[in-house]
PDB file of C-alpha atoms in Angstrom:
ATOM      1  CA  UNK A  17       0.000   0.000   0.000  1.00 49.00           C
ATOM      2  CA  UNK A  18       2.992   2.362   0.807  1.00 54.00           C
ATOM      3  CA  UNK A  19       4.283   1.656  -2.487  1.00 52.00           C
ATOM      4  CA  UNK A  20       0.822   2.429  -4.432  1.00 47.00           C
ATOM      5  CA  UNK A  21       0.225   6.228  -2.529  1.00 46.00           C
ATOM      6  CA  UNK A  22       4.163   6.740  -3.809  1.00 45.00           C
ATOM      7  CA  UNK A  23       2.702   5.820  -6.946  1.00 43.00           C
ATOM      8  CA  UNK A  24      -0.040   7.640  -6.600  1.00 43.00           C
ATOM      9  CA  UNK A  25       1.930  11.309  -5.795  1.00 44.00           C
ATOM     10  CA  UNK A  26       4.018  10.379  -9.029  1.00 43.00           C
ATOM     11  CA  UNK A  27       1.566  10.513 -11.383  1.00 43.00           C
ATOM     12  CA  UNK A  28       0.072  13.664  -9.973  1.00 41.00           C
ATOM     13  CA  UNK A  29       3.137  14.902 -10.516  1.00 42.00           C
ATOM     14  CA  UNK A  30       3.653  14.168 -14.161  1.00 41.00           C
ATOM     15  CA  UNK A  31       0.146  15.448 -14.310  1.00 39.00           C
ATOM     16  CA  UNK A  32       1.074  18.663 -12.851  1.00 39.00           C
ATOM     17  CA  UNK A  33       4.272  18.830 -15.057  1.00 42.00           C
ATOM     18  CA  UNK A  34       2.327  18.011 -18.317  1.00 42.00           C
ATOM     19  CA  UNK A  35      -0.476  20.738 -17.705  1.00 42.00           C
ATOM     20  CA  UNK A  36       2.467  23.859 -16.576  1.00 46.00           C
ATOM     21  CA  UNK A  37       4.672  22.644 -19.877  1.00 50.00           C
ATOM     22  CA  UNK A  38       1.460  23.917 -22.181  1.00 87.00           C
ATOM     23  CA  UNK A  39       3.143  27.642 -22.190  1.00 90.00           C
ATOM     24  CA  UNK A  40       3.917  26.582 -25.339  1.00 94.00           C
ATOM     25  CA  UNK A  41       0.062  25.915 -26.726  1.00 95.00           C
ATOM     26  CA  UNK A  42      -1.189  28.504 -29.470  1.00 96.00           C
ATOM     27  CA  UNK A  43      -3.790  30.913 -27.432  1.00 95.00           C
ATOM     28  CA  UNK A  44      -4.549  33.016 -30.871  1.00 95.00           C
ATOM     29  CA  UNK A  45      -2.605  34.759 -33.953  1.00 95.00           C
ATOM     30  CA  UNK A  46      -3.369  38.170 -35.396  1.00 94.00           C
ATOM     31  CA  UNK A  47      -2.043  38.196 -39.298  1.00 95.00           C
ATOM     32  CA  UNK A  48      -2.159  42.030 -41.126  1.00 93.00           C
ATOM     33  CA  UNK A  49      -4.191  41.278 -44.166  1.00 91.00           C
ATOM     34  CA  UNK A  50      -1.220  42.979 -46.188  1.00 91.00           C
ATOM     35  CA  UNK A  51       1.505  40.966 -47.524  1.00 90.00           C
ATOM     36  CA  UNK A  52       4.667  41.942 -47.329  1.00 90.00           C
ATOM     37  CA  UNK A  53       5.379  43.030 -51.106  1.00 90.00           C
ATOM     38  CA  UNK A  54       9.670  41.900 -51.357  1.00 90.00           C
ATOM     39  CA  UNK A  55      11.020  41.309 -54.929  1.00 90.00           C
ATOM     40  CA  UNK A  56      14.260  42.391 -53.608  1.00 92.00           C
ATOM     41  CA  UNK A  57      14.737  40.381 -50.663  1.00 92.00           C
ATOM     42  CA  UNK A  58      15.742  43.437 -48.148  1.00 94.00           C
ATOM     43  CA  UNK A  59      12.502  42.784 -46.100  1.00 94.00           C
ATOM     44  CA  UNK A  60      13.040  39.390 -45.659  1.00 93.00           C
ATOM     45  CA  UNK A  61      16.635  40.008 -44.200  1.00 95.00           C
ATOM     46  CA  UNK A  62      15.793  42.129 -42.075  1.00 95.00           C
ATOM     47  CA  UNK A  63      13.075  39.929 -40.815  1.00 96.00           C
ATOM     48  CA  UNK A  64      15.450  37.308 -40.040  1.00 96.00           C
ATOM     49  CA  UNK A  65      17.701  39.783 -38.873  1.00 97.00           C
ATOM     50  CA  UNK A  66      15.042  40.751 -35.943  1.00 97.00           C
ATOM     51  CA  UNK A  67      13.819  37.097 -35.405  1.00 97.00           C
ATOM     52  CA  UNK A  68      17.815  36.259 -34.664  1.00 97.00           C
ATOM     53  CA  UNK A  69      17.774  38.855 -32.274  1.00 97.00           C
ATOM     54  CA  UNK A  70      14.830  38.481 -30.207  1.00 98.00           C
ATOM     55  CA  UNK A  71      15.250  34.884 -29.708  1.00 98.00           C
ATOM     56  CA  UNK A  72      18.958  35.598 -28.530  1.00 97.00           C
ATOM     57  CA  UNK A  73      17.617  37.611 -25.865  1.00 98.00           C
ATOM     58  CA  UNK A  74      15.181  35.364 -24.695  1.00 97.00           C
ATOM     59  CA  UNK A  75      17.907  33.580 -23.164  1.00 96.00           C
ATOM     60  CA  UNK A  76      18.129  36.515 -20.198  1.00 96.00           C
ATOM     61  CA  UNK A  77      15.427  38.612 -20.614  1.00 97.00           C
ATOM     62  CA  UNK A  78      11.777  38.099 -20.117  1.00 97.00           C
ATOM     63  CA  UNK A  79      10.899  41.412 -22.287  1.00 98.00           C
ATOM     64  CA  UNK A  80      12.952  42.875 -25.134  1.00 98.00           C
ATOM     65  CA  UNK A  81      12.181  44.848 -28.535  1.00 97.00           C
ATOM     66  CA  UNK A  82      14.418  46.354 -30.946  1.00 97.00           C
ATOM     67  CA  UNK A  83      14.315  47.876 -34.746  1.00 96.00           C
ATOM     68  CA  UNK A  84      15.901  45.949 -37.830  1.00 96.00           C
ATOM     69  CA  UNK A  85      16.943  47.773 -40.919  1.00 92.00           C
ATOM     70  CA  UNK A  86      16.298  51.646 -41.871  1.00 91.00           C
ATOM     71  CA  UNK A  87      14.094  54.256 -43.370  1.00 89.00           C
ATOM     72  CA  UNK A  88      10.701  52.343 -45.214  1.00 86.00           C
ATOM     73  CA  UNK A  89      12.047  49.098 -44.252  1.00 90.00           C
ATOM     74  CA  UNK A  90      12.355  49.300 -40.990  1.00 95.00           C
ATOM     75  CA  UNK A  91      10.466  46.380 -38.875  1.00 96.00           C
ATOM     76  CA  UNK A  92      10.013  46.558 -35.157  1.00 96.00           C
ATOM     77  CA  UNK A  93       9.856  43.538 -32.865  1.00 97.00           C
ATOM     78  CA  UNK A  94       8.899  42.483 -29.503  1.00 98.00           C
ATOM     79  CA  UNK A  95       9.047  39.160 -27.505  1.00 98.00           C
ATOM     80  CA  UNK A  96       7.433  39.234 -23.826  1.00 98.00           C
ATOM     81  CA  UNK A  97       7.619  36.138 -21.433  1.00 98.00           C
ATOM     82  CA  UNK A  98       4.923  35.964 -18.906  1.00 97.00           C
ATOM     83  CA  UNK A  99       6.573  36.717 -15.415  1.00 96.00           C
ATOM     84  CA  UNK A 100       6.508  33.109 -13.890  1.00 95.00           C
ATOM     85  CA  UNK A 101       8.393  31.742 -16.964  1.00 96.00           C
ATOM     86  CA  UNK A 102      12.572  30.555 -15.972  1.00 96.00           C
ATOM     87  CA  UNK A 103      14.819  32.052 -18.865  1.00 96.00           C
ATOM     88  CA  UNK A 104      14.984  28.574 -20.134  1.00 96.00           C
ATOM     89  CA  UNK A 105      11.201  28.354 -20.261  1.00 97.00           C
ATOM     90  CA  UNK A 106      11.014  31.677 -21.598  1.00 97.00           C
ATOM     91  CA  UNK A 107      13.706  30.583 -24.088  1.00 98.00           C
ATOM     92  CA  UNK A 108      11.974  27.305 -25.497  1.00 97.00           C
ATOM     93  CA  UNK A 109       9.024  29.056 -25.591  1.00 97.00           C
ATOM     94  CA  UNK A 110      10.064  32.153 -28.106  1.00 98.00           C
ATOM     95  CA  UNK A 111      12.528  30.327 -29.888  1.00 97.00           C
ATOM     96  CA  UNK A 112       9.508  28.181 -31.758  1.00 96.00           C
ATOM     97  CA  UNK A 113       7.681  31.579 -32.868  1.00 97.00           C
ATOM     98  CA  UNK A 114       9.619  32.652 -35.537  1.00 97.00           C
ATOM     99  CA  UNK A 115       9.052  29.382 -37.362  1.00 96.00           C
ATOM    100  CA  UNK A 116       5.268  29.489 -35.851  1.00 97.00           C
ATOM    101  CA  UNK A 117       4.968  33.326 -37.220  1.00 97.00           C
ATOM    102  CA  UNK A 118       6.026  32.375 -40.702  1.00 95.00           C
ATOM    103  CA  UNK A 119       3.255  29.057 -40.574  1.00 96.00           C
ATOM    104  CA  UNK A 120       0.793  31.069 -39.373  1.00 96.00           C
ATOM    105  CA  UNK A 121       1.031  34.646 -40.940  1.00 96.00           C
ATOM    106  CA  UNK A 122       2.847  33.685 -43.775  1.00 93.00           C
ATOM    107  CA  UNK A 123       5.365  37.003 -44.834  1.00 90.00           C
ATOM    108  CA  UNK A 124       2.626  39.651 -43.492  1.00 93.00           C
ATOM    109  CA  UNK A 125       3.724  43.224 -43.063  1.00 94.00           C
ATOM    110  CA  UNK A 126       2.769  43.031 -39.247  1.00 95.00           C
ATOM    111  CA  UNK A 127       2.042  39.899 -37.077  1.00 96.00           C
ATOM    112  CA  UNK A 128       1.468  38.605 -33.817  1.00 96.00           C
ATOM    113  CA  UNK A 129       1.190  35.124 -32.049  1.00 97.00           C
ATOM    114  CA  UNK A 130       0.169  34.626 -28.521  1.00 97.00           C
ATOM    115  CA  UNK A 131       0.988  31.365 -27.050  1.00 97.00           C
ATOM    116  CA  UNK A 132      -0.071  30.588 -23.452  1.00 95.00           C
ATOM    117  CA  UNK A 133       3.274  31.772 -22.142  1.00 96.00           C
ATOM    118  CA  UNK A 134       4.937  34.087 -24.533  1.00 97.00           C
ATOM    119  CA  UNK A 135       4.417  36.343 -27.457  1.00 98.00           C
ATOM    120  CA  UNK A 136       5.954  37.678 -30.258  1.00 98.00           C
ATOM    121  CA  UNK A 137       4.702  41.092 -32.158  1.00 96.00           C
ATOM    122  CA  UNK A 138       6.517  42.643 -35.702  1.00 97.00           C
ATOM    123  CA  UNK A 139       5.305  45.518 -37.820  1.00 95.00           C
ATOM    124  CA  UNK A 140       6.984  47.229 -40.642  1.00 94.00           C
ATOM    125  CA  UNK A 141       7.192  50.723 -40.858  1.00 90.00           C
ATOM    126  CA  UNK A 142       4.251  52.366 -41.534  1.00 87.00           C
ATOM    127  CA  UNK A 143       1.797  49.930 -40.560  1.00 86.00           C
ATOM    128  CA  UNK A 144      -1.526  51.611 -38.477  1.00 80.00           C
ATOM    129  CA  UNK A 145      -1.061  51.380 -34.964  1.00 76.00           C
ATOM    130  CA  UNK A 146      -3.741  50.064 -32.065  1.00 74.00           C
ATOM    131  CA  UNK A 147      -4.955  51.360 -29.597  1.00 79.00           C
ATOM    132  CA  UNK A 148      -3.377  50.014 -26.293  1.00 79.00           C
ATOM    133  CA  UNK A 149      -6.865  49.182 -24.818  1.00 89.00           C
ATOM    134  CA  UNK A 150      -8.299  47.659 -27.783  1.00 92.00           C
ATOM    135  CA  UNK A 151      -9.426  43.661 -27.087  1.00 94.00           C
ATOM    136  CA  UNK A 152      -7.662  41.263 -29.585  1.00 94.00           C
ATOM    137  CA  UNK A 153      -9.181  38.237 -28.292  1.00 96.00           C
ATOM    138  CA  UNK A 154     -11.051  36.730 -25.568  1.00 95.00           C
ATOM    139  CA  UNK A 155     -12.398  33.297 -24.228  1.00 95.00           C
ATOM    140  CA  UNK A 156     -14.736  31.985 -21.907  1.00 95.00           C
ATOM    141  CA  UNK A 157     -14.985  28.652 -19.903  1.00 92.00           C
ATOM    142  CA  UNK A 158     -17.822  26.074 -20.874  1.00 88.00           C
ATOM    143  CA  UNK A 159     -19.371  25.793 -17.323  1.00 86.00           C
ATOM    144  CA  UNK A 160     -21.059  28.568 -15.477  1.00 85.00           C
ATOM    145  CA  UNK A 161     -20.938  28.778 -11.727  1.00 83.00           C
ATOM    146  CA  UNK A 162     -24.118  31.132 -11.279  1.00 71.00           C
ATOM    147  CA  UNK A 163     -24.912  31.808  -7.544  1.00 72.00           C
ATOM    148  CA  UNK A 164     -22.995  30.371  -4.217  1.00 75.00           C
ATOM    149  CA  UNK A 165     -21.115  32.899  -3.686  1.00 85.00           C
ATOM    150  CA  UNK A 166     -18.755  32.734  -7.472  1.00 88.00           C
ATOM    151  CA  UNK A 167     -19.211  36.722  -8.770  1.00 90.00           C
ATOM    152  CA  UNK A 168     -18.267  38.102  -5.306  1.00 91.00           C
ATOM    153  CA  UNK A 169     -15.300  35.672  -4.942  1.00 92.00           C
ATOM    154  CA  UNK A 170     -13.829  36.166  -8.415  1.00 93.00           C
ATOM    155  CA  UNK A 171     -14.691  40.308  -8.135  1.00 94.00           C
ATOM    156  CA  UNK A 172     -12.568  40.586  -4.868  1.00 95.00           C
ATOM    157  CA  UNK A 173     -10.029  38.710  -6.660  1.00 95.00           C
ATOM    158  CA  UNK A 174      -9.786  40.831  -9.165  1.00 96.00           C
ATOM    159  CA  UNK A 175      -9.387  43.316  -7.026  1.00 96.00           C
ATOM    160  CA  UNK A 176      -6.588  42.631  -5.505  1.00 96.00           C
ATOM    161  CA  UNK A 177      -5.006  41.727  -8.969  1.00 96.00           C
ATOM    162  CA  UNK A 178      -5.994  45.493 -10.080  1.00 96.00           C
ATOM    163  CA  UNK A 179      -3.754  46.570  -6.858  1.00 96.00           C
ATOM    164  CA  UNK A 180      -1.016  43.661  -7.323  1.00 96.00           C
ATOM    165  CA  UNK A 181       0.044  44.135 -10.996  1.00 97.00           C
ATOM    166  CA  UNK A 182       0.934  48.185  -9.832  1.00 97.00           C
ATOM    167  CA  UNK A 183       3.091  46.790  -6.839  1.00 96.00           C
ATOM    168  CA  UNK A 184       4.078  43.802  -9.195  1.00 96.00           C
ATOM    169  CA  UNK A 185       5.082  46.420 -11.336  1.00 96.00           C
ATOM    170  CA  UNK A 186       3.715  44.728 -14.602  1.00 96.00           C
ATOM    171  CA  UNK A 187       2.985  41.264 -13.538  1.00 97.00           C
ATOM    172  CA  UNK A 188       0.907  39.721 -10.323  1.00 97.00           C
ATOM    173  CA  UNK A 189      -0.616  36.268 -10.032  1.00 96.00           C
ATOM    174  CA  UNK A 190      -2.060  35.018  -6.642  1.00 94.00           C
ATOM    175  CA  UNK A 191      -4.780  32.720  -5.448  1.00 92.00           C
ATOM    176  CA  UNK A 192      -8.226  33.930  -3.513  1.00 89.00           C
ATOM    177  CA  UNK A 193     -10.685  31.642  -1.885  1.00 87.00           C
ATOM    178  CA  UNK A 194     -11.048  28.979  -4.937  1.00 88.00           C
ATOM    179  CA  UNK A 195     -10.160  31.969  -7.834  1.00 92.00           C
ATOM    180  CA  UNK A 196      -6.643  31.487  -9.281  1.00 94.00           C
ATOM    181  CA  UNK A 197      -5.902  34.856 -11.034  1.00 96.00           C
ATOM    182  CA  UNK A 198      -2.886  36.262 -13.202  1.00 97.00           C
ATOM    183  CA  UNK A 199      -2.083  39.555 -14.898  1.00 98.00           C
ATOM    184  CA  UNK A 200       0.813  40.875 -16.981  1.00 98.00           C
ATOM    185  CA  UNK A 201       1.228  44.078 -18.594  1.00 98.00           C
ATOM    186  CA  UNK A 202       3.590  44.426 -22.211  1.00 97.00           C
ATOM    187  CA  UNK A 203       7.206  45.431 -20.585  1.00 96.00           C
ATOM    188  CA  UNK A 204       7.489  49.143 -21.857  1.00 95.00           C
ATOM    189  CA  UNK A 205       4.238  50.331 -20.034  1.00 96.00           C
ATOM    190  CA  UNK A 206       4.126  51.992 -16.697  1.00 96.00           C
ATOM    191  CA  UNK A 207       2.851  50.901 -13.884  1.00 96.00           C
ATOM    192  CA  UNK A 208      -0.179  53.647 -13.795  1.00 96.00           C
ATOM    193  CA  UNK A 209      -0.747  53.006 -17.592  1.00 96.00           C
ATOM    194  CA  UNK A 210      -0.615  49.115 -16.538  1.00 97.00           C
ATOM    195  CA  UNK A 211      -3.083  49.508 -13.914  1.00 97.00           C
ATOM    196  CA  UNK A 212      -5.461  51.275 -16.352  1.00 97.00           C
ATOM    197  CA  UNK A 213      -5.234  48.401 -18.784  1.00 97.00           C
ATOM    198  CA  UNK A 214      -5.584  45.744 -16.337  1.00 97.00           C
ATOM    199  CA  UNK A 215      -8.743  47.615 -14.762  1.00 97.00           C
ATOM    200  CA  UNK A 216     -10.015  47.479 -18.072  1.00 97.00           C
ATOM    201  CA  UNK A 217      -9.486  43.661 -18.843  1.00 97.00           C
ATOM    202  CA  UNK A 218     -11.191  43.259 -15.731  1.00 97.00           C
ATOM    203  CA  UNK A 219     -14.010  44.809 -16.611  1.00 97.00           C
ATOM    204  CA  UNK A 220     -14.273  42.865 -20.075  1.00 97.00           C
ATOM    205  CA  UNK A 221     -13.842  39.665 -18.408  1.00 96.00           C
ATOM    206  CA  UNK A 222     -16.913  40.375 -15.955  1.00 95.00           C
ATOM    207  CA  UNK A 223     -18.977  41.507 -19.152  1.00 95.00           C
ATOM    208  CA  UNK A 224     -17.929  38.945 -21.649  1.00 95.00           C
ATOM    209  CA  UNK A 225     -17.443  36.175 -19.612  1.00 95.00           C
ATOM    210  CA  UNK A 226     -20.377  36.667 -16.952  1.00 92.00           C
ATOM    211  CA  UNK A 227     -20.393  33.713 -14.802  1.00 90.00           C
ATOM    212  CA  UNK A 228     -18.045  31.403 -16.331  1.00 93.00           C
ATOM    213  CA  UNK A 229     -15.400  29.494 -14.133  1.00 92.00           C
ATOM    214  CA  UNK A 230     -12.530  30.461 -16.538  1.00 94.00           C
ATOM    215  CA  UNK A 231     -11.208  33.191 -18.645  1.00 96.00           C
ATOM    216  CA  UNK A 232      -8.732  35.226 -20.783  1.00 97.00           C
ATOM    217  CA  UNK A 233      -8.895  38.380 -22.032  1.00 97.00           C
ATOM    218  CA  UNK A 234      -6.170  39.648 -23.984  1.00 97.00           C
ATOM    219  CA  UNK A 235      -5.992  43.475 -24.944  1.00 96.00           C
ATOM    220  CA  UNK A 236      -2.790  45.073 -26.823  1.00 94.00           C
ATOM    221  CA  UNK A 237      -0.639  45.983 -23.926  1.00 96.00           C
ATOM    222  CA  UNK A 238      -1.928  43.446 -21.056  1.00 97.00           C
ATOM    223  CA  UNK A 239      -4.054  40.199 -20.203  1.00 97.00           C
ATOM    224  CA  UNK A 240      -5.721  38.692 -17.279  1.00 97.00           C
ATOM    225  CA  UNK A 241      -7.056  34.878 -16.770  1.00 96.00           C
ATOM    226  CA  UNK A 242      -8.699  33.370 -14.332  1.00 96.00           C
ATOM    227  CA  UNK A 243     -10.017  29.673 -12.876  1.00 94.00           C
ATOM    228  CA  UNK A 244     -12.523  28.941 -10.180  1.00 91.00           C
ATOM    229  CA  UNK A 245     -10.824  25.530  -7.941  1.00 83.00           C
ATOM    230  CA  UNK A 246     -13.122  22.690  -7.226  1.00 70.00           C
ATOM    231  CA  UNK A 247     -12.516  20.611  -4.807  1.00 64.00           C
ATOM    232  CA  UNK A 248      -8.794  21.922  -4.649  1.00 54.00           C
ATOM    233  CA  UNK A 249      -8.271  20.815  -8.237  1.00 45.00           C
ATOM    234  CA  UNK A 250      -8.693  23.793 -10.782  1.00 53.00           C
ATOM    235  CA  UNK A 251     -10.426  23.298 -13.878  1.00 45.00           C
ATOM    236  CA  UNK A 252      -8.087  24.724 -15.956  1.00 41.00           C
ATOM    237  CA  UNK A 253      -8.770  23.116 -19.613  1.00 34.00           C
ATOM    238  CA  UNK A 254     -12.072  24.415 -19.060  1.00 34.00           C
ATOM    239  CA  UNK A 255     -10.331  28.094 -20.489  1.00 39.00           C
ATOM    240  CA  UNK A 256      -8.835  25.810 -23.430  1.00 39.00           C
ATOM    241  CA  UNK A 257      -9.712  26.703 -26.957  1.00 38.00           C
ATOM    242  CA  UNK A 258     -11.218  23.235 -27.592  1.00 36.00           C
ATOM    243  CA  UNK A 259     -13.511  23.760 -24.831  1.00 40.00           C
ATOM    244  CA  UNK A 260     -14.954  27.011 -23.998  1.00 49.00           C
ATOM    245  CA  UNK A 261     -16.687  30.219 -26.510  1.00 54.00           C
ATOM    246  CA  UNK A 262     -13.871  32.358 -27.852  1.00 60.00           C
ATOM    247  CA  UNK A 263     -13.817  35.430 -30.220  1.00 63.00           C
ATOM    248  CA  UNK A 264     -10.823  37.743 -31.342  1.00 62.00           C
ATOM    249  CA  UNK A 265     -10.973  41.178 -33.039  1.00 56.00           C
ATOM    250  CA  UNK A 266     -10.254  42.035 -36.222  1.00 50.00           C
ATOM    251  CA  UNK A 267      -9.120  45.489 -37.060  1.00 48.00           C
ATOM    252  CA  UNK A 268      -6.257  48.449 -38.070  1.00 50.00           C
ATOM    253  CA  UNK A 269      -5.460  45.691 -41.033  1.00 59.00           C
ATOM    254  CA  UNK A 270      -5.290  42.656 -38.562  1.00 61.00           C
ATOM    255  CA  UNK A 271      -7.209  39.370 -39.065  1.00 63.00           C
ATOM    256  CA  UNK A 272      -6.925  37.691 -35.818  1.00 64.00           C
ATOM    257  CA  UNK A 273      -8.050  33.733 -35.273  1.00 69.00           C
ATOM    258  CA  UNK A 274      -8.278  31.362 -32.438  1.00 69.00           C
ATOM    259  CA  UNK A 275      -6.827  28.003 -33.114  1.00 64.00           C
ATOM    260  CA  UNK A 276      -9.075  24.546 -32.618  1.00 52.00           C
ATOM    261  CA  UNK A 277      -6.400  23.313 -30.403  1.00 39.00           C
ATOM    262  CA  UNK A 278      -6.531  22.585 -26.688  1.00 35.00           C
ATOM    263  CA  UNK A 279      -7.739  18.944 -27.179  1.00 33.00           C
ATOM    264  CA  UNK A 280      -3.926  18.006 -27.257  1.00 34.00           C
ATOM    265  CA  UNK A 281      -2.735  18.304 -23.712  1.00 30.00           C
ATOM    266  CA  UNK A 282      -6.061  16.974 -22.671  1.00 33.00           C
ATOM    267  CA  UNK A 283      -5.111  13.486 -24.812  1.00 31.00           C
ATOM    268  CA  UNK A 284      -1.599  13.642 -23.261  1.00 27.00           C
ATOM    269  CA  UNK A 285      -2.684  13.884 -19.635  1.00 30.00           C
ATOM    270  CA  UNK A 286      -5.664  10.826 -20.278  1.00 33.00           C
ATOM    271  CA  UNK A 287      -2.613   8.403 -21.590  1.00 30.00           C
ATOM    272  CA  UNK A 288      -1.009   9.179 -19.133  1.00 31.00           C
ATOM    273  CA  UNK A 289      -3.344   8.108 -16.305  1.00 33.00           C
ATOM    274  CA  UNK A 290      -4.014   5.236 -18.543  1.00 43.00           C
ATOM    275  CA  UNK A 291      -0.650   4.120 -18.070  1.00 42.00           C
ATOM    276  CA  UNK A 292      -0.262   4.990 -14.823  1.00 41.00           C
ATOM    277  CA  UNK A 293      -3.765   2.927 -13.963  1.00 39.00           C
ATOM    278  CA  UNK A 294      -2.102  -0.010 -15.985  1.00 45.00           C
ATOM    279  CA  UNK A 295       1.111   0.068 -13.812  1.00 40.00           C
ATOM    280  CA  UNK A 296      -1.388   0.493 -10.387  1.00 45.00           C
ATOM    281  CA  UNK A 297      -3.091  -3.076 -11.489  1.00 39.00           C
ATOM    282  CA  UNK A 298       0.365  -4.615 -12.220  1.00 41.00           C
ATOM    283  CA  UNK A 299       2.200  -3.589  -8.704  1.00 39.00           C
ATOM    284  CA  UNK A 300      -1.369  -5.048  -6.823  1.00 40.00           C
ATOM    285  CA  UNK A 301      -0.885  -7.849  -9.234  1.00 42.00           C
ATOM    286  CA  UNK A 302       3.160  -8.459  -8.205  1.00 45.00           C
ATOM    287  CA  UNK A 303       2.024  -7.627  -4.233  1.00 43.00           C
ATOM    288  CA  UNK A 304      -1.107 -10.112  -4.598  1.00 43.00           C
ATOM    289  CA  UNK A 305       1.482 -12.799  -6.052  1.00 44.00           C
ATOM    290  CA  UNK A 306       3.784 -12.129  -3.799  1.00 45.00           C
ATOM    291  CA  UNK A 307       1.643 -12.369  -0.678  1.00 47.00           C
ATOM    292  CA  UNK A 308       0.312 -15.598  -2.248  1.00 43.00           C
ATOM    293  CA  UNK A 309       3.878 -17.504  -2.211  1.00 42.00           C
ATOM    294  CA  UNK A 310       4.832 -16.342   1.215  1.00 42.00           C
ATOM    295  CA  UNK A 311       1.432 -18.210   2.242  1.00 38.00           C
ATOM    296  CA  UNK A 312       2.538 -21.234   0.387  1.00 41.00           C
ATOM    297  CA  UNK A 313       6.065 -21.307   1.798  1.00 43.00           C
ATOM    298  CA  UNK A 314       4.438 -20.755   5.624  1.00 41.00           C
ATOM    299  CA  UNK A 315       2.903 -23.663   5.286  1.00 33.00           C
TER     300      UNK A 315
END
């Protein structure tokens, strides 16, 4: 029995390592609906040029944005890590974009893809800006949670997010009565300016999401989420893309699109606690056997 709970806390633990590795899962991508028009090939260098750049200084930095090339072909770039992210996390996660970008977008004169844990963001010179408050995409868990007590829980946690990301200074995540709740702000904004922003996601997630037990709103220079805990489990593929009622923004040139994904991790963590269930039945199988001999040889 000793040996099945040790057993038991491993595979919660692989569990728990599967579901934090999805910083890496494709949240949403916002393409410009203007190719980038390059017969001579000076674009694309300096594309690569910026790419090469920002995933260098992933390595040791969790924000960072620079300027490739000059006058009309100048492209400017950003990366941002969310704050709980190790440089090495940060790292793997930013490193894939460039290749993701290029899927995704194709060679668009601006482009941005928002995975769970990192972002990337290019425009060439020129290209309209948005407005920092603007919503690019939100999404909503499945299940409501009407009643018992939910709004007033998740409102006082937001709260003291609104608060936290100004001492945070751009990033805050903390846990209140069942709500898990997490904030970042894009690295070049101040703190009021962050507040603002956050105040404002806050007030799209009450009014978009209403009484669901997860969301995510993402707006141009911050994002919240949240999850309600049952049970002291959180439901947290409920906020997956597969799962829950999403919508994005299109505008200033961008056509922005949630992938169908989300199903993946949820596939990962079932064979894994199919294995894990198969190895449970063959350890009570050994200990059963075994138990059964030692009979044999008492008598």
């Amino acid at each position: 029995m000793p040996l099945l709970f040790i057993l038991f806390l491993l595979c919660l633990a692989t569990v728990s390592e599967c579901a934090a590795a999805d910083y890496k899962t494709l949240v949403y991508k916002g393409c410009s609906k203007q190719p980038l028009v390059d017969p001579s090939g000076v674009y694309s260098q300096a594309l690569s040029a910026l790419f090469g750049s920002l995933v260098s200084q992933s390595t040791k930095a969790k924000f960072f944005q620079t300027t490739s090339g000059s006058g009309q072909t100048t492209i400017t770039g950003l990366f941002q890590c969310r704050g709980d992210l190790s440089n090495s996390d940060c790292y793997n996660c930013v490193s894939g974009l460039p290749i993701l970008s290029d899927k995704l977008c194709g060679r668009a004169i601006a482009a941005r893809v928002q995975l769970y844990g990192c972002y990337l963001l290019y425009e060439v010179a020129g290209f309209a800006q948005v407005s920092g408050m603007e919503m690019l995409y939100k999404t909503c868990g499945g299940t409501n949670v009407a009643g018992s007590g939910f709004e007033e829980r998740r409102d006082t946690a937001f709260s003291v997010l609104e608060n936290g990301v100004v001492s945070g200074h751009g990033f805050y995540t903390t846990s209140y009565q069942s709500m898990s709740v997490l904030a970042q702000c894009e690295g070049d904004v101040g703190d009021s300016d962050c507040g603002e922003c956050i105040k404002i996601a806050v007030q799209r997630a009450q009014v978009e999401c209403g009484s669901s037990i997860s969301g995510q709103i993402y707006l141009h220079k911050c994002f919240i989420s949240y999850n309600y805990y049952t049970n002291g489990a959180p439901l947290r593929s409920s906020s997956s893309p597969g799962s829950s009622s999403s919508s994005s923004s299109s505008s200033q040139g961008y056509s922005s699109s949630a992938p169908g994904s989300g199903q993946n991790t949820g596939k990962m963590v079932a064979i894994i606690i199919g294995g894990s269930v198969g190895v449970g039945f063959l350890v009570i199988f050994l200990l059963c056997a075994r138990n059964s001999m030692k009979k044999h040889d008492d008598f």
